[in-house]
Short mmCIF file of C-alpha atoms in Angstrom, two decimals:
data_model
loop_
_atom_site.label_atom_id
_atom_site.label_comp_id
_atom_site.label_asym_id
_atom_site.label_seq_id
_atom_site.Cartn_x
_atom_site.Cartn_y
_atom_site.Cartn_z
CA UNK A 3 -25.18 48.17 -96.71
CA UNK A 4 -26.57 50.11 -93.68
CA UNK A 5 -24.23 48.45 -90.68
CA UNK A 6 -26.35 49.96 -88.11
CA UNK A 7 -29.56 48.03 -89.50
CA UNK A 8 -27.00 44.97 -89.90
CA UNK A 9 -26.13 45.49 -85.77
CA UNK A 10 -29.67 45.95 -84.90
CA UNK A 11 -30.82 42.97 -86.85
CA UNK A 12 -28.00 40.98 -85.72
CA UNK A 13 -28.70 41.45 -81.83
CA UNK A 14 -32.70 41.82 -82.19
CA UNK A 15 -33.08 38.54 -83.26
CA UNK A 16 -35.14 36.23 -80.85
CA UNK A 17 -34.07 34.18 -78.19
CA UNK A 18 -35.34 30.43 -78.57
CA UNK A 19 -36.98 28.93 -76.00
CA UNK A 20 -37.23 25.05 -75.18
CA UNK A 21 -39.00 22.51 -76.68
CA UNK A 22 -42.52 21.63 -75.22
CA UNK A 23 -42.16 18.55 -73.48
CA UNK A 24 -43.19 15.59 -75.56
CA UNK A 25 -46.89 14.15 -73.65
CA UNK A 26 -45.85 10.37 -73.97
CA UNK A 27 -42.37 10.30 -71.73
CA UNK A 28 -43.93 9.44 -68.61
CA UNK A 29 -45.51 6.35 -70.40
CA UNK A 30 -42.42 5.20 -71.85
CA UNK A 31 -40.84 5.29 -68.44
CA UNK A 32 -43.27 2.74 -67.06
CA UNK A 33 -42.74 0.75 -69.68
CA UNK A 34 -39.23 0.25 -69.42
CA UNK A 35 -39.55 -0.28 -65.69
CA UNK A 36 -42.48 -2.91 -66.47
CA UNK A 37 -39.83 -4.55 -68.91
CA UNK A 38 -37.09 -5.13 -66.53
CA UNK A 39 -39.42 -6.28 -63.48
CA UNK A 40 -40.86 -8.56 -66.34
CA UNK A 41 -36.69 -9.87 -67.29
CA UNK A 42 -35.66 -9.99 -63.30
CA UNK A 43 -39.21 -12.03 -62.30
CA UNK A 44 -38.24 -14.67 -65.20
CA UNK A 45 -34.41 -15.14 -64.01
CA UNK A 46 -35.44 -14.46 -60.11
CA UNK A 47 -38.06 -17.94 -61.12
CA UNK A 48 -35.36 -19.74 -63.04
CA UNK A 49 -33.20 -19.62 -59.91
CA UNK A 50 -35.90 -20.52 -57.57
CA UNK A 51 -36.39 -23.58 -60.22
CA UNK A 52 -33.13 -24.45 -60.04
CA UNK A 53 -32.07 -24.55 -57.14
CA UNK A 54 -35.61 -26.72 -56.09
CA UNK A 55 -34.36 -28.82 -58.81
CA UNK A 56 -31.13 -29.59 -57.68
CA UNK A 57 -32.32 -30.32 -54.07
CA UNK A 58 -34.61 -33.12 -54.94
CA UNK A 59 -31.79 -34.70 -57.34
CA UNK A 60 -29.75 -34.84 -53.91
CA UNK A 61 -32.36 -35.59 -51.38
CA UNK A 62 -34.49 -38.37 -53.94
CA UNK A 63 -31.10 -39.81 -55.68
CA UNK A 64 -30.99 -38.57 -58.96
CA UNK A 65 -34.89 -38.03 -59.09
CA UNK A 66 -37.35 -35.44 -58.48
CA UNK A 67 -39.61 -35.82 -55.40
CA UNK A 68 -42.88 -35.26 -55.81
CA UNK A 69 -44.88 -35.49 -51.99
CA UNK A 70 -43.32 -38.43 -50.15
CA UNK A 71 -46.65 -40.16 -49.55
CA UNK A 72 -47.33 -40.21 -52.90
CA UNK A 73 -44.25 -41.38 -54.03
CA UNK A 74 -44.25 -44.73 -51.24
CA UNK A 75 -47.96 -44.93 -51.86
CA UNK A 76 -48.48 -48.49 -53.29
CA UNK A 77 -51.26 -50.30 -55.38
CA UNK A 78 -52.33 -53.77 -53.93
CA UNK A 79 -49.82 -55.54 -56.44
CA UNK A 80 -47.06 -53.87 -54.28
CA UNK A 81 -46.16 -51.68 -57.34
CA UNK A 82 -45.11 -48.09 -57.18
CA UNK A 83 -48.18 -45.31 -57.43
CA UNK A 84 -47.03 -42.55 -60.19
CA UNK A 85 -47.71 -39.68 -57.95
CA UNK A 86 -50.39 -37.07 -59.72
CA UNK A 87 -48.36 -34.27 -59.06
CA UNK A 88 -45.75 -35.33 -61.55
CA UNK A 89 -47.67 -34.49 -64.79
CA UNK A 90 -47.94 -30.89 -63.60
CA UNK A 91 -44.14 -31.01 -62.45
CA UNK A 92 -43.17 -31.83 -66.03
CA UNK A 93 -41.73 -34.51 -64.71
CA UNK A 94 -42.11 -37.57 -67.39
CA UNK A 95 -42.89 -40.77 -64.78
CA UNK A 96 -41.81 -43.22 -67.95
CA UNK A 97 -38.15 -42.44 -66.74
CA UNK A 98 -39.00 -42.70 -62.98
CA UNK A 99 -37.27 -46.18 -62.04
CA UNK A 100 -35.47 -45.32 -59.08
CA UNK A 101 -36.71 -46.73 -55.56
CA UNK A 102 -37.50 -44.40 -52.83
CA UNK A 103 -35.84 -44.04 -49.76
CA UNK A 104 -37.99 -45.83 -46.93
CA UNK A 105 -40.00 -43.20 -43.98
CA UNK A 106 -39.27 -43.04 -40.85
CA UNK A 107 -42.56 -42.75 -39.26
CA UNK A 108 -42.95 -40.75 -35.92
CA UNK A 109 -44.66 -42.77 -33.18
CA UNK A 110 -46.24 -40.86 -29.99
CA UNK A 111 -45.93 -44.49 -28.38
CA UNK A 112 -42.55 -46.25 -26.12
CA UNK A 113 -42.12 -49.11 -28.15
CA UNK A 114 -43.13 -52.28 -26.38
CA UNK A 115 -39.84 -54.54 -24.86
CA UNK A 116 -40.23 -58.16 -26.03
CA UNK A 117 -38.99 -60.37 -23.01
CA UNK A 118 -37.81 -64.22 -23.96
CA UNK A 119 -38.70 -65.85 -20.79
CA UNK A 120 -38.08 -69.91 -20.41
CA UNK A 121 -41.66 -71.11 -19.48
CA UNK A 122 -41.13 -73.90 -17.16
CA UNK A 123 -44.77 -74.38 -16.06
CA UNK A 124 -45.53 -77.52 -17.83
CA UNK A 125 -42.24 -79.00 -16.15
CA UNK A 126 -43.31 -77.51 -12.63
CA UNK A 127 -46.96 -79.07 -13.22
CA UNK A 128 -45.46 -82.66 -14.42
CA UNK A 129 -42.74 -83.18 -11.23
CA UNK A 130 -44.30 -81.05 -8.50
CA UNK A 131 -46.63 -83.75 -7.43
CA UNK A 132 -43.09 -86.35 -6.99
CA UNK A 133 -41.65 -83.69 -4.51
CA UNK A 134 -43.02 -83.71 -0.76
CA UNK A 135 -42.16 -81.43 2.16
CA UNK A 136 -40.21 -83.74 5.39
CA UNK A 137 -40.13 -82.13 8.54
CA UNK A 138 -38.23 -83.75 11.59
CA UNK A 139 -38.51 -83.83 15.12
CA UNK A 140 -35.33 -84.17 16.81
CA UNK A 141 -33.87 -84.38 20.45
CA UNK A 142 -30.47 -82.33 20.39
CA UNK A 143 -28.82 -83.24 23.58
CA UNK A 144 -25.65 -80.52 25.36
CA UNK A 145 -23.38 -80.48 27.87
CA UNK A 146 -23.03 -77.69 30.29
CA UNK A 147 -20.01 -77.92 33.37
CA UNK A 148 -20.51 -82.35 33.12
CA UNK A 149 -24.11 -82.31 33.13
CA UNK A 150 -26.27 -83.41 29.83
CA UNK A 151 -29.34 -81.46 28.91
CA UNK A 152 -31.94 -82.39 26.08
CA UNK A 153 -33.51 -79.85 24.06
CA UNK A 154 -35.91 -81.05 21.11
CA UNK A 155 -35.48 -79.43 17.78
CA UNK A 156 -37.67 -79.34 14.13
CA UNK A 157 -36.21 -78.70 10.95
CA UNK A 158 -37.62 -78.84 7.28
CA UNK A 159 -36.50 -80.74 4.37
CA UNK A 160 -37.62 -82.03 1.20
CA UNK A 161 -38.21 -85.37 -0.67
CA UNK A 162 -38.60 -87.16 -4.32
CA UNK A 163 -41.04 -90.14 -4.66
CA UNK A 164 -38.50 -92.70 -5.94
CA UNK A 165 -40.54 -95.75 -6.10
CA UNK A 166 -43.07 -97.89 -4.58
CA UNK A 167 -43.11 -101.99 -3.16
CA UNK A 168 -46.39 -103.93 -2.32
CA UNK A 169 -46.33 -102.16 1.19
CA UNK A 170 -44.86 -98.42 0.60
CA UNK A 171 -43.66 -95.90 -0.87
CA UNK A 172 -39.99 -94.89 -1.05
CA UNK A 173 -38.75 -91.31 -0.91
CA UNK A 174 -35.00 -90.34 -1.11
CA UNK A 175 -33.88 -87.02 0.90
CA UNK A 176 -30.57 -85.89 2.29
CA UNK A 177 -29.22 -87.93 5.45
CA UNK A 178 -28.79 -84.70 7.04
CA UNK A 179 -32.75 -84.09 6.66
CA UNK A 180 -33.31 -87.13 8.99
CA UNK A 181 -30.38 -86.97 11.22
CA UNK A 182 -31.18 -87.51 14.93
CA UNK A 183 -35.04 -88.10 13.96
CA UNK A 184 -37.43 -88.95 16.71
CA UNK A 185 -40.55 -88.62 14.66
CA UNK A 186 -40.89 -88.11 10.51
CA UNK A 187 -43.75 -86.96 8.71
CA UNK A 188 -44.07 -86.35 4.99
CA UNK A 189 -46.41 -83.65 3.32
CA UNK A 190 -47.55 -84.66 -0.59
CA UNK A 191 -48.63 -82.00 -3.21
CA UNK A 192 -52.31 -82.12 -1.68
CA UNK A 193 -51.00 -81.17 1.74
CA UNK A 194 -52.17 -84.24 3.33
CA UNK A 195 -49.64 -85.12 5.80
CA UNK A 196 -48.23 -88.34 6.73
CA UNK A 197 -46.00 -90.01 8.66
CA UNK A 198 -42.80 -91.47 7.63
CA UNK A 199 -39.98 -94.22 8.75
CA UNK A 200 -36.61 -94.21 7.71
CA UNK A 201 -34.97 -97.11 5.46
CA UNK A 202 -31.62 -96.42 4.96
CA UNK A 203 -29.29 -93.92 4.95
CA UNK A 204 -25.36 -93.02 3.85
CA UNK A 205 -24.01 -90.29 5.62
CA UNK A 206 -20.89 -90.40 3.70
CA UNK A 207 -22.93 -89.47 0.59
CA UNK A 208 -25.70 -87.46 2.57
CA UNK A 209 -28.43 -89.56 0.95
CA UNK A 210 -31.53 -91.30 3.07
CA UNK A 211 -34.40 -93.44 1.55
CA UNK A 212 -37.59 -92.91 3.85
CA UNK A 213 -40.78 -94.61 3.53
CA UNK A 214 -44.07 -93.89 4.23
CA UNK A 215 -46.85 -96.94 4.22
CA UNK A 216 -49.83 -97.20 1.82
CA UNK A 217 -51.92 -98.16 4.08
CA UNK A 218 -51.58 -94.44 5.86
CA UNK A 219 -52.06 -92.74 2.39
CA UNK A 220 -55.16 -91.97 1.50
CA UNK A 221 -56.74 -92.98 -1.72
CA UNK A 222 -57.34 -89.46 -3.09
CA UNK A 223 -53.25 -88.56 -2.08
CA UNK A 224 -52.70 -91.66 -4.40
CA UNK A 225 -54.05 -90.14 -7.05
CA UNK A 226 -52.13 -86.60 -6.85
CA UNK A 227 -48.99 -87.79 -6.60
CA UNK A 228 -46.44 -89.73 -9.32
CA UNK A 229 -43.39 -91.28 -9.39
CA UNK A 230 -40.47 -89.11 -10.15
CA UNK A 231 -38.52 -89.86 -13.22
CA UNK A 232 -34.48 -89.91 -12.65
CA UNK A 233 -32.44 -88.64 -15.71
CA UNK A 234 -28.81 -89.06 -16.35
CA UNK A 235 -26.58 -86.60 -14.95
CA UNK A 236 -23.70 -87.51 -16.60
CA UNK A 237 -25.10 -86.00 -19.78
CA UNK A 238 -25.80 -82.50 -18.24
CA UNK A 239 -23.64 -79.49 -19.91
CA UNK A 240 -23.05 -76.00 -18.59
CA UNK A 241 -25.50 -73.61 -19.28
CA UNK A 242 -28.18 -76.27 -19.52
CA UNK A 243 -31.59 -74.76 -17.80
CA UNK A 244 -32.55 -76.46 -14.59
CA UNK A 245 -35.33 -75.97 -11.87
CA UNK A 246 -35.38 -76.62 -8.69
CA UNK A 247 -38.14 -77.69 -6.41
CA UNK A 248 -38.58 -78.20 -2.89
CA UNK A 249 -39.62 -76.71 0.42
CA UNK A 250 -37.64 -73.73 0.25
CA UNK A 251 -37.79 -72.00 4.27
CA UNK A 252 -40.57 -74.65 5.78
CA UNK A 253 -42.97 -72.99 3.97
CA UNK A 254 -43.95 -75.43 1.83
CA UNK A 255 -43.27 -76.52 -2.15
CA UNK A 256 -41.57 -73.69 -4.53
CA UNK A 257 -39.49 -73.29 -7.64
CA UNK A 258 -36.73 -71.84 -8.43
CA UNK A 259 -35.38 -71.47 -12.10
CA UNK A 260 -30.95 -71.18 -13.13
CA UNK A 261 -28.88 -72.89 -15.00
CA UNK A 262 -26.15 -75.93 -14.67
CA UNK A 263 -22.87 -73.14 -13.14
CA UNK A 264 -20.63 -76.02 -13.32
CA UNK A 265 -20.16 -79.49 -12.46
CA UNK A 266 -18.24 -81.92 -10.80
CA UNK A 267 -17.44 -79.75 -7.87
CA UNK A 268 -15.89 -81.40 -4.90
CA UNK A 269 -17.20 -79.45 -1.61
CA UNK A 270 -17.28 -80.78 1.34
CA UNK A 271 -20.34 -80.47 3.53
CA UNK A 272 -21.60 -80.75 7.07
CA UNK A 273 -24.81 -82.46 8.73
CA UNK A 274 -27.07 -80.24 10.21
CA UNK A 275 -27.08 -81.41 13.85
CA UNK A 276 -23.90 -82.61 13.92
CA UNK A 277 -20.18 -81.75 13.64
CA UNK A 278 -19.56 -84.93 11.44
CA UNK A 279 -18.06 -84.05 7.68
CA UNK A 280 -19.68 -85.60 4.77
CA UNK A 281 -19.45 -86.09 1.30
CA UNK A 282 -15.37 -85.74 1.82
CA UNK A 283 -14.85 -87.18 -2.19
CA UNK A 284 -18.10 -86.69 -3.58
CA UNK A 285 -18.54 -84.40 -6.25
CA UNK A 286 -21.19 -81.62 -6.82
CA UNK A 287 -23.89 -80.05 -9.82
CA UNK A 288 -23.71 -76.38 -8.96
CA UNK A 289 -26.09 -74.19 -10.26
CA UNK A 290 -27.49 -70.36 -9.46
CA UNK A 291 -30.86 -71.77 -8.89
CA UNK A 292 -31.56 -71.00 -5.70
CA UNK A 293 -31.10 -73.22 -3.05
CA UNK A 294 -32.59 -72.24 0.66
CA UNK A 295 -32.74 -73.87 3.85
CA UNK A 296 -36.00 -76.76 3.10
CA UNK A 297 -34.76 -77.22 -0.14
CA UNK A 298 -32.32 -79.94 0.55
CA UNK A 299 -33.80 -83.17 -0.91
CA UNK A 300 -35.42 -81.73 -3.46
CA UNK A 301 -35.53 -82.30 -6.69
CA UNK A 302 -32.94 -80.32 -9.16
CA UNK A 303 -35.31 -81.20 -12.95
CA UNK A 304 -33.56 -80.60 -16.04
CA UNK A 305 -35.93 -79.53 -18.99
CA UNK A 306 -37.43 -83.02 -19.76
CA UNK A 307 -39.01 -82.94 -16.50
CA UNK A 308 -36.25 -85.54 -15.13
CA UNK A 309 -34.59 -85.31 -11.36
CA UNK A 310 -30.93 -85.08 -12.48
CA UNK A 311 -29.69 -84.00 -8.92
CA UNK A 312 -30.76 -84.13 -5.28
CA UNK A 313 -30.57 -80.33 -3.70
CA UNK A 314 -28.76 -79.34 -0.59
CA UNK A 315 -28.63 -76.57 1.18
CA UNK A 316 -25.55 -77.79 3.29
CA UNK A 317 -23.19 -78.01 0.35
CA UNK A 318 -20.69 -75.05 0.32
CA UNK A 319 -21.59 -73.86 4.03
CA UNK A 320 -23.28 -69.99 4.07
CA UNK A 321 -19.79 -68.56 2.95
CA UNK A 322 -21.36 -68.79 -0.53
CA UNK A 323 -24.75 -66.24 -2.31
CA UNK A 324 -26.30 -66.96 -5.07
CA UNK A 325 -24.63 -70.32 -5.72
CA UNK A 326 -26.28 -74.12 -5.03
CA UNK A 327 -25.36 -77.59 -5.22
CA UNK A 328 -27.11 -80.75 -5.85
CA UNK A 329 -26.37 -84.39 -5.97
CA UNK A 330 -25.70 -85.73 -9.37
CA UNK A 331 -28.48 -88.43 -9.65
CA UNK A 332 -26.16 -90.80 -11.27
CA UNK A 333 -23.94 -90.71 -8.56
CA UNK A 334 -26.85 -91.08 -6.11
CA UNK A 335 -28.68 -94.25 -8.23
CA UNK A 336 -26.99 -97.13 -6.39
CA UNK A 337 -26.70 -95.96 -2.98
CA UNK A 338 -30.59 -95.11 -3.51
CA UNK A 339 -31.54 -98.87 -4.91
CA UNK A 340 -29.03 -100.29 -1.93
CA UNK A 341 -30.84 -98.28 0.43
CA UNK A 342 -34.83 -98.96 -0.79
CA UNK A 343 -33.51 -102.73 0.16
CA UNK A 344 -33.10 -102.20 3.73
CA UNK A 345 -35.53 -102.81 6.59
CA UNK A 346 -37.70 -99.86 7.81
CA UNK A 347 -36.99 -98.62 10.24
CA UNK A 348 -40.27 -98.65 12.75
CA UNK A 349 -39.67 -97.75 16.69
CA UNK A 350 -39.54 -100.79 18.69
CA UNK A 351 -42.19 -100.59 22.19
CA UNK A 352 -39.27 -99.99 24.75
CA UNK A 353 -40.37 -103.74 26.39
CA UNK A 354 -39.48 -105.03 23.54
CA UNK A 355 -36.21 -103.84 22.61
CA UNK A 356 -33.00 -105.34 22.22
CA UNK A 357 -29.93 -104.42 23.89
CA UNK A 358 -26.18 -105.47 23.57
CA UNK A 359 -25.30 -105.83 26.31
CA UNK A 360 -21.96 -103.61 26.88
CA UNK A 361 -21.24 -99.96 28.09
CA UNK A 362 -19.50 -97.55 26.61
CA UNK A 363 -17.15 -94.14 26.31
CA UNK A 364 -17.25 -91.89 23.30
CA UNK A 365 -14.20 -91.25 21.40
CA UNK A 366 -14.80 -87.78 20.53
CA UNK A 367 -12.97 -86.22 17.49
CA UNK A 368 -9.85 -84.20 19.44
CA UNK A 369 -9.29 -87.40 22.11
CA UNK A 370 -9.26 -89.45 18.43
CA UNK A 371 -6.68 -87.27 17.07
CA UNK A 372 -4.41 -86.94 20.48
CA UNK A 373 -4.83 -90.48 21.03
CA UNK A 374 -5.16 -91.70 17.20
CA UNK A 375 -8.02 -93.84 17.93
CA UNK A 376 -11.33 -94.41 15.68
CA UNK A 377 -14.18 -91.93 16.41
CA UNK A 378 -16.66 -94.13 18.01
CA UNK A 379 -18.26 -95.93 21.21
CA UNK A 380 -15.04 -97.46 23.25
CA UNK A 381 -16.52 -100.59 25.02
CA UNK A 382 -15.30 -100.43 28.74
CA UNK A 383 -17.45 -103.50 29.29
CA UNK A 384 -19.45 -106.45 28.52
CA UNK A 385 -22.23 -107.82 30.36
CA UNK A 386 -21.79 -111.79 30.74
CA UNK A 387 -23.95 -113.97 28.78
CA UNK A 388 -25.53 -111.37 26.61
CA UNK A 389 -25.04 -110.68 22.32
CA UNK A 390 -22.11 -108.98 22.61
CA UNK A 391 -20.27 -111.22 24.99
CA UNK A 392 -21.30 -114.12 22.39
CA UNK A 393 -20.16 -112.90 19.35
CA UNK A 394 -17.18 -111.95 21.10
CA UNK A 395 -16.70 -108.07 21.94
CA UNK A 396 -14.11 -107.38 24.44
CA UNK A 397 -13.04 -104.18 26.14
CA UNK A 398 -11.05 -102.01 23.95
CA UNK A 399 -12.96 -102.60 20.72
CA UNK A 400 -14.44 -99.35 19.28
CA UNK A 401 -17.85 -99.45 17.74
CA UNK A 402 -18.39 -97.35 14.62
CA UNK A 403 -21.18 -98.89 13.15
CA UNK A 404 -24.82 -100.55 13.08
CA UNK A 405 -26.09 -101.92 10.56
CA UNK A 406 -23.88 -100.11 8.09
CA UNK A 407 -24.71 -96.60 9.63
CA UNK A 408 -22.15 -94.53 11.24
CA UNK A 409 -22.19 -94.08 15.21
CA UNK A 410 -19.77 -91.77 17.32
CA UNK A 411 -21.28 -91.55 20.43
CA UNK A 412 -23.05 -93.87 23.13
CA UNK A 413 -26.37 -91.92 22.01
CA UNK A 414 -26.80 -92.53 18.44
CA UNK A 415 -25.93 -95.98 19.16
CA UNK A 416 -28.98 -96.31 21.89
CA UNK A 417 -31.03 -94.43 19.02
CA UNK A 418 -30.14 -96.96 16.38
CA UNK A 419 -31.29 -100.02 18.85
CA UNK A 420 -34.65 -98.57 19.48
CA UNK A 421 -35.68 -99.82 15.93
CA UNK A 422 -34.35 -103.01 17.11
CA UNK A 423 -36.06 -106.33 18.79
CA UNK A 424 -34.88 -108.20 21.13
CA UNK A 425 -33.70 -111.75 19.34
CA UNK A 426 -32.79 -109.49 16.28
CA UNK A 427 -29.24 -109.99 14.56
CA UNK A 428 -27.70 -106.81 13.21
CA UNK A 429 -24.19 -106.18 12.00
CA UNK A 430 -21.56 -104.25 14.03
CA UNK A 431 -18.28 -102.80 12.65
CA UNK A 432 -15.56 -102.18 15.36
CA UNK A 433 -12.05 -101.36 15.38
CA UNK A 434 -9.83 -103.73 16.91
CA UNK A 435 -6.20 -102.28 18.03
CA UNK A 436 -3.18 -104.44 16.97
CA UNK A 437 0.58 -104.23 16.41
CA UNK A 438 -0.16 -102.53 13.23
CA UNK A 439 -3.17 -100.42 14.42
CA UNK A 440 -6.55 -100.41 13.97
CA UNK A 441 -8.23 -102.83 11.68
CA UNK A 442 -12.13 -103.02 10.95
CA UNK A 443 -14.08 -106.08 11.85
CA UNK A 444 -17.49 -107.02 10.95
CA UNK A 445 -19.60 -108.87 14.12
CA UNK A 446 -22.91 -110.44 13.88
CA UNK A 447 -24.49 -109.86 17.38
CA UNK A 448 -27.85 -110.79 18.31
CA UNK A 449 -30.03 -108.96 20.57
CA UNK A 450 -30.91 -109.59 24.18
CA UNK A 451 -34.08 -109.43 26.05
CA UNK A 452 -33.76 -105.65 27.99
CA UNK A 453 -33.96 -107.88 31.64
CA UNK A 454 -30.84 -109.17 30.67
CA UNK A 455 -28.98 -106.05 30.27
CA UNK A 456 -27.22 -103.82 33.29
#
């Protein structure tokens, strides 16, 4: 063997070269990338399934929410409308038995506040026309340094229509209303004003009757006006709805609405032009209706449209806001029928007065308590021959009353005699000292002529 052609055939052989790129690589490539966008789509979708899935178990419990309007949508049976969306869901409706949750719909609006007022305008219409507006004309007389001045005075009440005899009609207000009148007059729910007398009154109990005669009413007043219709206060309980009427300020007739606050109260109270106490053991209706200057006498009306209390303004002082007392009318009944008995009262022509025939000293309140004498009108002396010397007053006795009604000075004695004729009888209380002290007497003394007075 020839090495040297062995060498030279060893090393001349040729060098290979690489392989020509196959043309369909490229192609494959995008293929495999199409496949795995293809794989992470379907998974990437199964997530986004699931996890939609799962929030509509929570939010819908346990079921698959379709839009919420169709789900609450309803046919006119009141049955459930299968949404339409729930065939393309997949979701099969068949197994859909679960109720959904209500909406809460939005409103642009403020909800409108629902008050519960306590209409009390068919009671207001049905006992307004009872309750009349009294206004007073008074002479209030002071001492300055021993000399007496007189000074006249108005003040504003209220009254109920209590009843009616073949002659007038009867009103009951507070005695403080009327206290010290010189001249009365009434106004009725048609403002047609009248005047007015008084009847009786018990200032112990702060109750008057006045009275006002038909034949100064017209016919057309008649027919406005009604009789008011008294209730039983005894039957009253607190927190019962009241109203109360009268002429609240002068003004004329308003209401007020409350409540019963309490009852049986025992407050004292005060006339209003004088220093005498009244009502010392009566008891009281309070209520937060409320209860102005003009509004005693007034009616306090319970729900039925009855007058279960008699308003006053005096009750309780002005120490007290937002607070008011009335009269139970139960408590007021028989002082009111006593009173509607009496004689009216109708001013005597001064010739024709009659007089008793005595002077007098008052026993004011701090000589009474120094001196522990009645409060009243001490007889110094008595005129010979007259009513008083007849029915036998002497000097010393103390007059406290006339006719039943209260007197503590020489004045509201003269005032009580000017409704008086001469040849009248009326009954005087005095207070007669003895061993033992005062005692109360009753006298019958009739009247003299006024020449036969000093």
């Amino acid at each position: 063997m020839d090495m040297n052609n062995n060498y030279n055939s060893y090393y001349q052989q040729p060098v290979p070269t690489k392989a020509p790129k196959k043309k369909n690589g490229t192609a494959k490539k995008l293929l495999v990338g199409a496949l795995v966008g293809l794989v992470f789509g379907i998974f990437a979708g199964l997530g986004f399934w699931a996890v939609n899935y799962t929030t509509n178990l929570v939010i819908g419990n346990g079921q698959p929410k379709g839009r919420i309007e169709d789900r609450l949508a309803k046919n006119e049976a009141g049955e459930d409308v299968k949404p339409e969306n729930e065939a393309v869901a997949g979701i099969d409706a068949k197994e859909d038995t679960a109720i959904a949750p209500p909406q809460i719909e939005e409103s642009t609006t403020v909800p409108k506040k629902e008050y519960y007022v306590n209409d009390v305008t068919s009671v207001v219409e049905k006992t307004m026309p009872s309750v009349v507006a009294v206004s007073n004309k008074y002479v209030e007389k002071m001492n300055y340094f021993g000399k007496t001045y007189s000074q006249e005075g108005k003040s504003a009440g209220s009254g109920i229509i209590v009843g009616q005899n073949d002659d007038e009609l009867l009103l009951v207000t507070n005695y403080h209303v009327v206290d010290k009148a010189e001249e009365l007059s009434v106004t009725f729910a048609d403002d047609e004003n009248v005047k007015a007398q008084i009847k009786g009154t018990d200032s112990d109990r702060d109750l008057a009757v006045i009275a006002v005669q038909l034949s100064d009413i017209k016919p057309s007043t008649m027919d406005s006006i009604v009789i008011a219709k008294l209730g039983d206060s005894h039957a009253l309980t607190v927190g019962e709805p009241v109203v109360a009427i009268g002429n609240a300020l002068g003004y004329g007739q308003s209401v007020t609405v409350g409540v019963v606050s309490a009852l049986d109260r025992p407050i004292a109270a005060a006339s209003a032009n004088s220093d005498r106490e009244i009502n010392k053991d009566a008891t009281f209706i309070q209520t937060d209706a409320a209860i102005n200057p003009g509004n005693s006498g007034g009616a306090l009306i319970n729900m039925r449209g009855e007058v279960i209390g008699i308003n006053s303004n005096k009750i309780g002082g002005s120490i007290v806001e937002g607070v008011g007392y009335a009269i139970p009318i139960s408590d007021a009944k028989p002082i009111i029928e006593e009173l509607m008995t009496k004689k009216t009262k109708i001013k005597v022509d001064e010739n024709s007065r009659g007089m008793l025939g005595i002077t007098g000293v008052n026993v004011e309140r701090q000589y009474s308590e120094v001196y522990g004498m009645p409060v009243g009108v001490y007889i110094s002396s008595v005129t010979d021959g007259t009513g008083a010397d007849k029915a036998g007053l002497v000097r010393g006795d103390i007059i406290v009353k006339i006719e039943g009604e209260e007197v503590s000075s020489m004045d509201e004695l003269k005032k009580a005699l000017e409704y008086c004729s001469a040849g009248d009888t009326v009954e005087i209380t005095i207070m007669q000292g003895s061993p033992t002290g005062y005692k109360a007497k009753n006298v019958m003394v009739t009247l003299s002529p006024v020449e036969n007075n000093r």
